[in-house]
XYZ file of C-alpha atoms in Angstrom:
349
model
C 72.592 -35.404 30.981
C 73.157 -32.477 28.642
C 71.537 -29.119 29.410
C 70.077 -29.097 25.884
C 66.615 -30.561 25.344
C 67.288 -30.741 21.577
C 70.519 -30.967 19.592
C 70.478 -31.004 15.800
C 73.789 -32.036 14.214
C 74.523 -31.733 10.481
C 70.904 -32.316 9.483
C 70.251 -32.579 5.740
C 66.814 -33.152 4.217
C 66.563 -33.398 0.436
C 63.649 -33.721 -1.974
C 64.309 -36.005 -4.922
C 62.269 -34.570 -7.785
C 62.229 -35.129 -11.534
C 63.871 -31.731 -11.967
C 66.696 -32.619 -9.587
C 67.617 -32.797 -5.919
C 66.271 -29.951 -3.771
C 68.457 -29.436 -0.715
C 65.732 -27.939 1.474
C 67.809 -28.375 4.647
C 71.554 -28.584 4.144
C 73.962 -29.406 6.995
C 72.007 -27.582 9.715
C 73.119 -27.681 13.351
C 71.678 -25.962 16.432
C 70.713 -26.683 20.034
C 67.896 -25.604 22.345
C 68.756 -25.395 26.062
C 66.089 -26.627 28.450
C 63.503 -23.982 29.214
C 64.585 -21.617 26.431
C 63.132 -20.477 23.103
C 65.053 -20.596 19.831
C 63.568 -18.681 16.889
C 64.273 -20.018 13.407
C 63.958 -17.041 11.063
C 63.998 -16.593 7.317
C 61.993 -15.903 4.165
C 59.509 -18.410 2.765
C 61.383 -21.313 1.210
C 64.449 -20.966 3.433
C 63.956 -24.396 5.008
C 62.403 -23.520 8.376
C 59.275 -25.680 8.198
C 61.125 -28.614 6.631
C 63.536 -28.463 9.566
C 60.630 -28.762 12.009
C 59.059 -31.650 10.057
C 62.451 -33.361 10.017
C 62.637 -33.198 13.817
C 59.305 -35.023 14.005
C 60.279 -37.293 11.083
C 57.193 -36.197 9.175
C 58.884 -35.112 5.941
C 56.466 -35.893 3.079
C 57.680 -37.761 -0.021
C 59.685 -37.256 -2.146
C 61.576 -35.729 0.788
C 64.064 -37.736 2.820
C 66.425 -37.070 5.726
C 69.759 -38.026 4.182
C 72.168 -37.175 6.992
C 72.500 -35.884 10.522
C 71.475 -36.518 14.105
C 68.366 -35.386 15.970
C 69.098 -35.794 19.673
C 66.083 -35.175 21.889
C 66.315 -35.483 25.650
C 69.279 -37.847 25.332
C 67.894 -40.046 22.527
C 68.737 -39.999 18.811
C 65.341 -39.816 17.093
C 66.847 -41.121 13.860
C 67.332 -44.501 15.541
C 63.720 -44.880 16.741
C 61.283 -47.069 14.829
C 58.017 -45.666 13.482
C 55.944 -46.873 16.462
C 58.285 -45.232 18.973
C 58.126 -41.996 16.994
C 54.335 -42.145 16.922
C 54.248 -42.422 20.729
C 56.714 -39.544 21.079
C 54.834 -37.111 18.828
C 52.292 -35.180 20.832
C 53.444 -36.573 24.162
C 57.122 -35.531 24.234
C 57.268 -33.137 21.273
C 54.171 -31.224 20.188
C 53.641 -28.929 17.222
C 51.388 -25.972 16.481
C 50.863 -25.592 12.735
C 50.529 -22.231 11.018
C 46.991 -22.675 9.661
C 44.611 -23.931 12.368
C 41.652 -24.091 9.973
C 43.338 -26.688 7.768
C 44.920 -28.479 10.757
C 41.618 -29.061 12.582
C 39.140 -31.647 11.306
C 35.979 -29.775 10.219
C 33.596 -32.664 11.077
C 34.645 -33.058 14.727
C 34.125 -30.613 17.579
C 37.045 -28.816 19.194
C 36.586 -30.796 22.400
C 36.487 -34.108 20.519
C 39.800 -33.370 18.814
C 41.591 -32.405 22.008
C 40.094 -35.389 23.867
C 41.200 -37.745 21.094
C 44.816 -36.600 21.486
C 44.582 -37.117 25.256
C 43.091 -40.596 24.900
C 45.741 -41.587 22.348
C 48.674 -40.760 24.631
C 47.272 -41.120 28.160
C 44.806 -43.983 27.720
C 42.078 -42.191 29.695
C 38.366 -43.063 29.584
C 36.312 -40.886 27.267
C 34.644 -38.931 30.077
C 37.932 -38.031 31.800
C 39.570 -37.138 28.479
C 36.678 -34.777 27.682
C 36.954 -33.143 31.142
C 40.684 -32.595 30.588
C 40.002 -31.171 27.116
C 37.650 -28.583 28.636
C 40.251 -27.824 31.332
C 42.915 -27.246 28.646
C 40.574 -24.920 26.759
C 40.147 -22.941 29.968
C 43.926 -22.763 30.425
C 44.359 -21.207 26.970
C 41.725 -18.643 27.979
C 38.832 -19.701 25.775
C 35.739 -18.168 27.434
C 32.854 -20.485 28.339
C 35.077 -23.449 27.508
C 32.563 -26.142 28.478
C 30.167 -24.810 25.818
C 32.758 -23.931 23.176
C 34.170 -27.474 23.399
C 31.053 -28.612 21.518
C 31.622 -26.103 18.692
C 33.002 -27.109 15.307
C 36.083 -25.319 13.884
C 34.005 -23.191 11.490
C 32.065 -21.808 14.486
C 35.265 -20.452 16.052
C 37.227 -17.321 15.157
C 40.814 -17.569 13.905
C 42.199 -16.689 17.307
C 39.958 -19.270 19.006
C 41.034 -21.968 16.549
C 44.669 -21.197 17.273
C 43.962 -21.463 21.008
C 42.370 -24.875 20.392
C 45.542 -25.948 18.566
C 47.652 -24.749 21.500
C 45.378 -26.578 23.971
C 45.719 -29.768 21.906
C 49.506 -29.415 21.695
C 49.912 -28.934 25.448
C 47.273 -31.460 26.569
C 49.854 -34.203 27.207
C 52.481 -31.956 28.866
C 55.201 -32.158 26.180
C 58.788 -31.184 26.907
C 59.327 -29.397 23.569
C 56.833 -27.270 21.642
C 57.401 -26.479 17.964
C 55.375 -23.440 16.890
C 55.344 -23.009 13.106
C 54.274 -19.446 12.266
C 51.682 -19.481 15.102
C 50.414 -15.936 14.429
C 50.652 -15.647 10.628
C 46.925 -15.798 9.815
C 45.822 -13.563 12.700
C 45.288 -9.815 12.942
C 47.731 -7.743 14.986
C 45.634 -7.576 18.161
C 45.058 -11.340 18.245
C 48.748 -11.943 17.441
C 49.716 -10.064 20.599
C 47.254 -12.103 22.665
C 48.559 -15.416 21.302
C 52.184 -14.426 21.933
C 51.368 -13.382 25.479
C 49.536 -16.677 25.976
C 52.486 -18.709 24.669
C 54.937 -16.889 26.951
C 52.744 -17.580 29.976
C 52.138 -21.229 29.092
C 55.846 -21.782 28.456
C 56.524 -20.948 32.102
C 53.455 -22.797 33.419
C 54.327 -26.022 31.591
C 58.131 -25.672 31.893
C 58.422 -25.840 28.105
C 61.297 -25.488 25.711
C 60.261 -23.990 22.382
C 61.309 -23.887 18.744
C 59.584 -20.882 17.160
C 59.494 -20.771 13.357
C 58.694 -17.373 11.906
C 59.510 -14.763 9.289
C 58.222 -11.983 11.590
C 61.030 -10.248 13.467
C 58.490 -8.569 15.743
C 57.428 -12.011 16.986
C 61.089 -12.875 17.558
C 61.649 -9.739 19.628
C 58.686 -10.618 21.832
C 59.451 -14.294 22.351
C 62.940 -15.655 21.628
C 66.072 -16.101 23.734
C 68.267 -17.048 20.770
C 67.818 -16.607 17.025
C 69.024 -18.754 14.117
C 68.679 -17.124 10.693
C 68.215 -19.457 7.697
C 68.853 -18.759 4.043
C 68.678 -21.257 1.157
C 68.550 -24.259 3.481
C 71.453 -23.263 5.722
C 71.873 -21.336 8.961
C 73.777 -18.145 8.185
C 73.781 -16.551 11.652
C 73.009 -17.596 15.218
C 73.174 -15.420 18.330
C 71.231 -14.245 21.396
C 68.201 -12.157 20.419
C 69.662 -8.811 21.496
C 72.857 -9.419 19.503
C 70.805 -10.169 16.379
C 68.778 -6.951 16.694
C 71.541 -4.599 17.801
C 74.681 -6.084 16.232
C 73.893 -8.394 13.278
C 76.935 -9.993 11.663
C 75.550 -11.355 8.404
C 74.424 -9.177 5.462
C 71.163 -11.136 5.149
C 70.230 -10.543 8.783
C 71.116 -6.874 8.405
C 68.920 -6.687 5.300
C 65.976 -8.281 7.104
C 66.244 -5.745 9.918
C 66.453 -2.774 7.558
C 63.443 -3.957 5.549
C 61.040 -3.842 8.519
C 58.759 -0.749 8.662
C 59.452 1.279 11.788
C 58.226 4.303 13.689
C 60.515 7.230 14.461
C 60.340 10.003 17.013
C 58.918 12.232 14.285
C 56.138 9.760 13.569
C 55.720 7.519 10.586
C 57.971 8.877 7.871
C 56.882 8.565 4.260
C 59.967 6.943 2.792
C 60.721 4.083 0.473
C 60.955 0.795 2.364
C 64.437 -0.713 2.248
C 64.605 -4.042 0.426
C 67.120 -6.801 -0.187
C 68.073 -6.672 -3.845
C 67.469 -9.720 -6.012
C 65.566 -12.901 -5.197
C 66.147 -16.083 -3.229
C 68.005 -18.529 -5.506
C 66.350 -21.711 -6.703
C 67.394 -24.655 -4.551
C 67.824 -26.562 -7.820
C 70.365 -24.058 -9.098
C 72.326 -22.600 -6.190
C 75.209 -20.238 -6.937
C 78.790 -21.240 -6.256
C 80.402 -19.990 -3.076
C 78.277 -18.031 -0.611
C 74.604 -18.531 -1.462
C 73.824 -14.907 -0.541
C 76.644 -13.433 -2.660
C 74.455 -12.446 -5.664
C 72.336 -10.209 -3.379
C 75.072 -8.989 -1.030
C 76.380 -5.406 -0.908
C 79.575 -6.563 0.859
C 80.499 -9.204 -1.747
C 84.110 -9.662 -2.869
C 85.597 -12.159 -5.339
C 86.447 -14.666 -2.613
C 82.758 -14.905 -1.652
C 81.926 -16.402 -5.057
C 84.635 -19.073 -4.861
C 83.778 -21.049 -1.735
C 81.003 -21.083 0.833
C 82.181 -19.961 4.269
C 81.731 -22.050 7.377
C 79.895 -20.668 10.405
C 82.577 -18.410 11.860
C 82.778 -17.494 15.534
C 82.157 -13.810 16.148
C 81.986 -14.230 19.923
C 81.511 -17.257 22.170
C 77.725 -16.994 21.644
C 77.557 -15.485 18.154
C 78.375 -17.123 14.807
C 78.061 -15.948 11.203
C 78.472 -17.598 7.798
C 80.251 -14.552 6.352
C 83.961 -13.912 5.850
C 83.277 -10.152 6.061
C 81.222 -10.185 9.255
C 83.467 -7.459 10.685
C 82.121 -5.064 8.010
C 78.438 -5.753 8.705
C 76.497 -3.288 10.861
C 79.365 -0.805 10.771
C 76.592 1.778 10.938
C 74.110 1.535 13.806
C 71.267 -0.843 12.980
C 67.975 1.044 13.413
C 65.542 0.125 16.171
C 62.719 -1.986 14.769
C 59.909 -0.129 16.509
C 58.974 1.344 19.842
C 57.203 -1.771 21.146
C 60.209 -4.018 20.518
C 62.548 -1.441 22.036
C 60.333 -1.378 25.139
C 60.325 -5.164 25.366
C 64.117 -5.253 25.049
C 64.366 -2.834 27.956
C 62.046 -5.008 30.026
C 64.121 -8.129 29.341
C 67.325 -6.247 30.195
C 65.816 -5.017 33.478
C 64.819 -8.581 34.400
C 68.417 -9.651 33.974
């Protein structure tokens, strides 16, 4: 059996609208080794969330998976019927959505919603399912879990609601967890707590994880590998340290430079670096490299044909014919916390 829990091969998901065909995910390939975390990074509209919905075959109409393979734990999910997929969701692959308030049902208690998921997949009696729901709430560090299980979503804070979503996702011991922007709606302190919780639970439950985010700070804290998406395609993939210290695509470099950072002299009052231009409409993509209109390294050849993912090293690929020019100057450290975390990971080997 392969060492990868998930292998995506040439996945394409298109939306057929009156205005035209939107290629939200276009020929995307990546793999997640067992026990590791892959971060899928990019701006809003880059195709990250549609990729995750495609894996679960939950793409809403008028969207449709038009090509590709989704191999999970040795099985091609594209060949499963709807009933087999329903049994797999939640039990084998679980997902944490980015807005827990809209994902939880407001008329049922937190405990009821977790217990329902347990009963659906494990066929337990109501009383045992409720006991396991309370146990899961304790494992995600919700204080006084037996009482809070009877609370409705509106009675819980944002951080508590996200913990309920995590408890629900992990209640049936899935092999793969998809976390779609799990800290977006939370303040910085709660974000740190949720990330720490996810790292601990990943080890406790022997999870593999697909982390979808636009926040490079979250990536630095959590991921083993990073895949950067732009306009529906992966433009760079590498181990996390290579992405932060030696990016090889102009878009990745631009993302890193546009993050506010602290210096030894304190917070400098300077203009924040930005990536010029805007993300192109998926209905009207430019010829050649899709990033060419915004790229400072662009040459005529870039506008003629779109490059393939080129091998920089055995573990690093970039969709840029000029990757050797990128990051010629040292890429700045993101901030002191991420630098510290990188040191800790390096020390752990």
